Amino acid sequence: MIYKGKAWIFGDNIDTDVIIPARYLNTTDPAELASRCMEDVAPGFSKKINAGDIIIAGKNFGCGSSREHAPLAIKASGISCVIARSFARIFYRNSINIGLPILECEEAVDSIKAGDELEVDTDTGVIKNLTSGGIYTAMPFPDFIKGIIQAQGLLNYARKAENRNV
Amino acid sequence: MGMTITQKILARHCHKEFVEPGELIMADVDLALANDITGPVSIEEFKKAGGKKVFDREKIALIPDHFAPNKDIKSAGLCKTLRDFAKEQQIVHYYEVGRMGVEHALLPEQGIVLPGDLVVGADSHTCTYGALGAFSTGVGSTDLAFAMMTGKCWFKVPETIKFIYHGKLNPWVTGKDLILYTIGDIGVDGALYKAMEFTGDALKNLTMDERFTMTNMAIEAGGKNGIMEPDDITIEYAKARAKRDFEILRSDDDAKYCQIIDYDVSKIEPQIALPHLPENTVGISEVGNISIDQVVIGSCTNGRLEDMRIAAKVIKGHKVHPDVRLIVIPATQNVYRQMITEGIIEIFIEAGAVVSTPTCGPCLGGYMGILAKGERAVSTTNRNFVGRMGHPESEIYLASPAVAAASAVKGRIAHPEEVAKI
């Protein structure tokens, strides 16, 4: 899958309380969650981004609470994928399970600037910075993870009979 | 080659003699847990995936604790979704308001989680049960839905970091201080993807309640699970509550650790985690004069009976500072009742504190003590992230129940010895 969009930069240890504050967790509606995404650190974020845009972040992105509402809010906001130095483990699993592509790539995080136009190929792990011309490579997903993301999540994937024994 | 206790539990639950770090396994779960925030998302996923019956109605726990008793109409809807599903599926471990407690205090107290178990919960503090010598870890709602359907969850077997605590604890230094110190040392991603095994002479005399506090906060260092080998204190605790057999497992002498970290606890004083990360930990003598508006004593981290006893010991005979709201939240109904029996509630009310019914409430900025812009709280909870307890410009200082109680009296962050004698 190839994703194209503009880069939005965040720092280290962006926690799930910041991604979607608990005061908005009295709903499970992705669109409502998306409208509050990142609002404590980047007010108006959900209104400023365009569909396909990409989050670039530092280490330990998604630390804290296990709320799946966090990747759901990011995905429903229109963000197409997240590239970080590293991810907290529950967030990592949750993102894959709901079909939000996430990649770990130090050199991309070091080089990409806010507003750069990016093209990300999650099959090969190649990240192209169309603004600067830079090319970086993340570890691509193994096939079963690609399958989960293409099916838009783990349970959709599991429903397909041919995947039941994976 | 030997195995750590974490490897052993994972191996037993995927029916293998041996598993090694990095190996991917599909394991049987003894309990799958969700609450009123994460449960409804799981239930939606369960139904969307065509789920009809849960894999075992005795191995699922559904607990409305985060926004319960219902804080608003939407939360009431979430709790109702949980309740209706529990009825439809005849879930044995559903706890209604009046019987419920904060999930990670309630389940061990009721003997529902036992040594040797493998537990997944759609709540990051599920790692708490490691104090019993169980493997337990937080997952998201989709993983939990999968576990409710199949009784299984996939894992990558983690490497283990061993933390050895030796020496004599200083007065007023508790399990909370040890874990805050540890997180301050290794950082909020210091144990990312790894098991944290806590051991050493200094932990031998810690009560179960203090041990739960330590394993509870493993996630605050990025850990997959926190765990302790069971000893006599663990076995006594489990035996008094268990309604089924359980297995005591320990790490082999030749088990492999990716890192071993040694702490001399005699050098550790009561700890404070400054805003806005649990790793911003300093000794209380370095904090300086920080005035506060609110104190919260409670949560899955520090809402158990021993926490209430030590806070009451500090506050007895004193008044809460006029500029401070002290909010005390027993984590379970049993803790609440025992506080009545022991006269602890009387002490808090006499001091000018409010005592609430069990709820997660303010810990995650839900309700029962939200902070206004610019306000500061000392809290015995587990996270001091931006906006965690209210306004994005409020501040949370994490501390032990003893420090929290002393701070409530002084109106600033204070050492318990300023207020009470041990």
Short mmCIF file of C-alpha atoms in Angstrom, two decimals, chain A residues 1-8 52-57 79-84 87 100-105 107-109 112 116-131 134-141 146 149-150:
data_model
loop_
_atom_site.label_atom_id
_atom_site.label_comp_id
_atom_site.label_asym_id
_atom_site.label_seq_id
_atom_site.Cartn_x
_atom_site.Cartn_y
_atom_site.Cartn_z
CA MET A 1 0.00 0.00 0.00
CA ILE A 2 1.23 3.50 -0.83
CA TYR A 3 0.27 6.51 1.27
CA LYS A 4 0.89 10.15 0.35
CA GLY A 5 0.56 13.20 2.55
CA LYS A 6 2.10 16.05 4.49
CA ALA A 7 4.22 15.53 7.61
CA TRP A 8 3.05 16.59 11.09
CA GLY A 52 -3.59 11.08 3.87
CA ASP A 53 -1.33 13.22 6.05
CA ILE A 54 1.34 11.46 8.09
CA ILE A 55 2.43 11.78 11.73
CA ILE A 56 6.19 11.80 12.40
CA ALA A 57 7.09 11.30 16.07
CA ILE A 79 -4.00 10.38 9.13
CA SER A 80 -2.81 7.60 6.82
CA CYS A 81 0.16 6.34 8.79
CA VAL A 82 2.47 7.07 11.72
CA ILE A 83 6.26 6.95 11.55
CA ALA A 84 8.17 7.09 14.85
CA PHE A 87 6.18 2.76 19.68
CA LEU A 100 -3.53 1.77 11.06
CA PRO A 101 -0.11 1.39 9.38
CA ILE A 102 2.82 2.32 11.65
CA LEU A 103 6.52 2.22 10.87
CA GLU A 104 9.67 2.59 12.96
CA CYS A 105 12.40 4.58 11.18
CA GLU A 107 16.52 8.34 9.94
CA ALA A 108 13.11 9.41 8.62
CA VAL A 109 12.32 10.99 11.99
CA ILE A 112 11.68 14.96 7.91
CA ASP A 116 7.28 17.95 3.96
CA GLU A 117 5.37 15.97 1.33
CA LEU A 118 5.89 12.24 1.89
CA GLU A 119 5.21 9.02 0.05
CA VAL A 120 5.24 5.83 2.14
CA ASP A 121 5.17 2.30 0.74
CA THR A 122 4.29 -0.04 3.62
CA ASP A 123 4.97 -3.12 1.46
CA THR A 124 8.62 -2.24 0.94
CA GLY A 125 9.13 0.09 3.93
CA VAL A 126 10.44 2.84 1.62
CA ILE A 127 9.68 6.38 2.79
CA LYS A 128 10.25 9.12 0.16
CA ASN A 129 10.50 12.76 1.13
CA LEU A 130 9.16 14.44 -2.01
CA THR A 131 10.09 17.88 -0.67
CA GLY A 134 15.43 12.09 0.88
CA ILE A 135 14.76 8.35 0.85
CA TYR A 136 14.64 6.26 4.05
CA THR A 137 13.87 2.61 4.64
CA ALA A 138 11.89 1.13 7.50
CA MET A 139 11.43 -2.58 8.14
CA PRO A 140 8.46 -3.59 5.97
CA PHE A 141 5.55 -5.50 7.47
CA LYS A 146 -0.04 -6.63 5.65
CA ILE A 149 -4.03 -3.87 7.54
CA GLN A 150 -5.54 -4.59 4.12
#
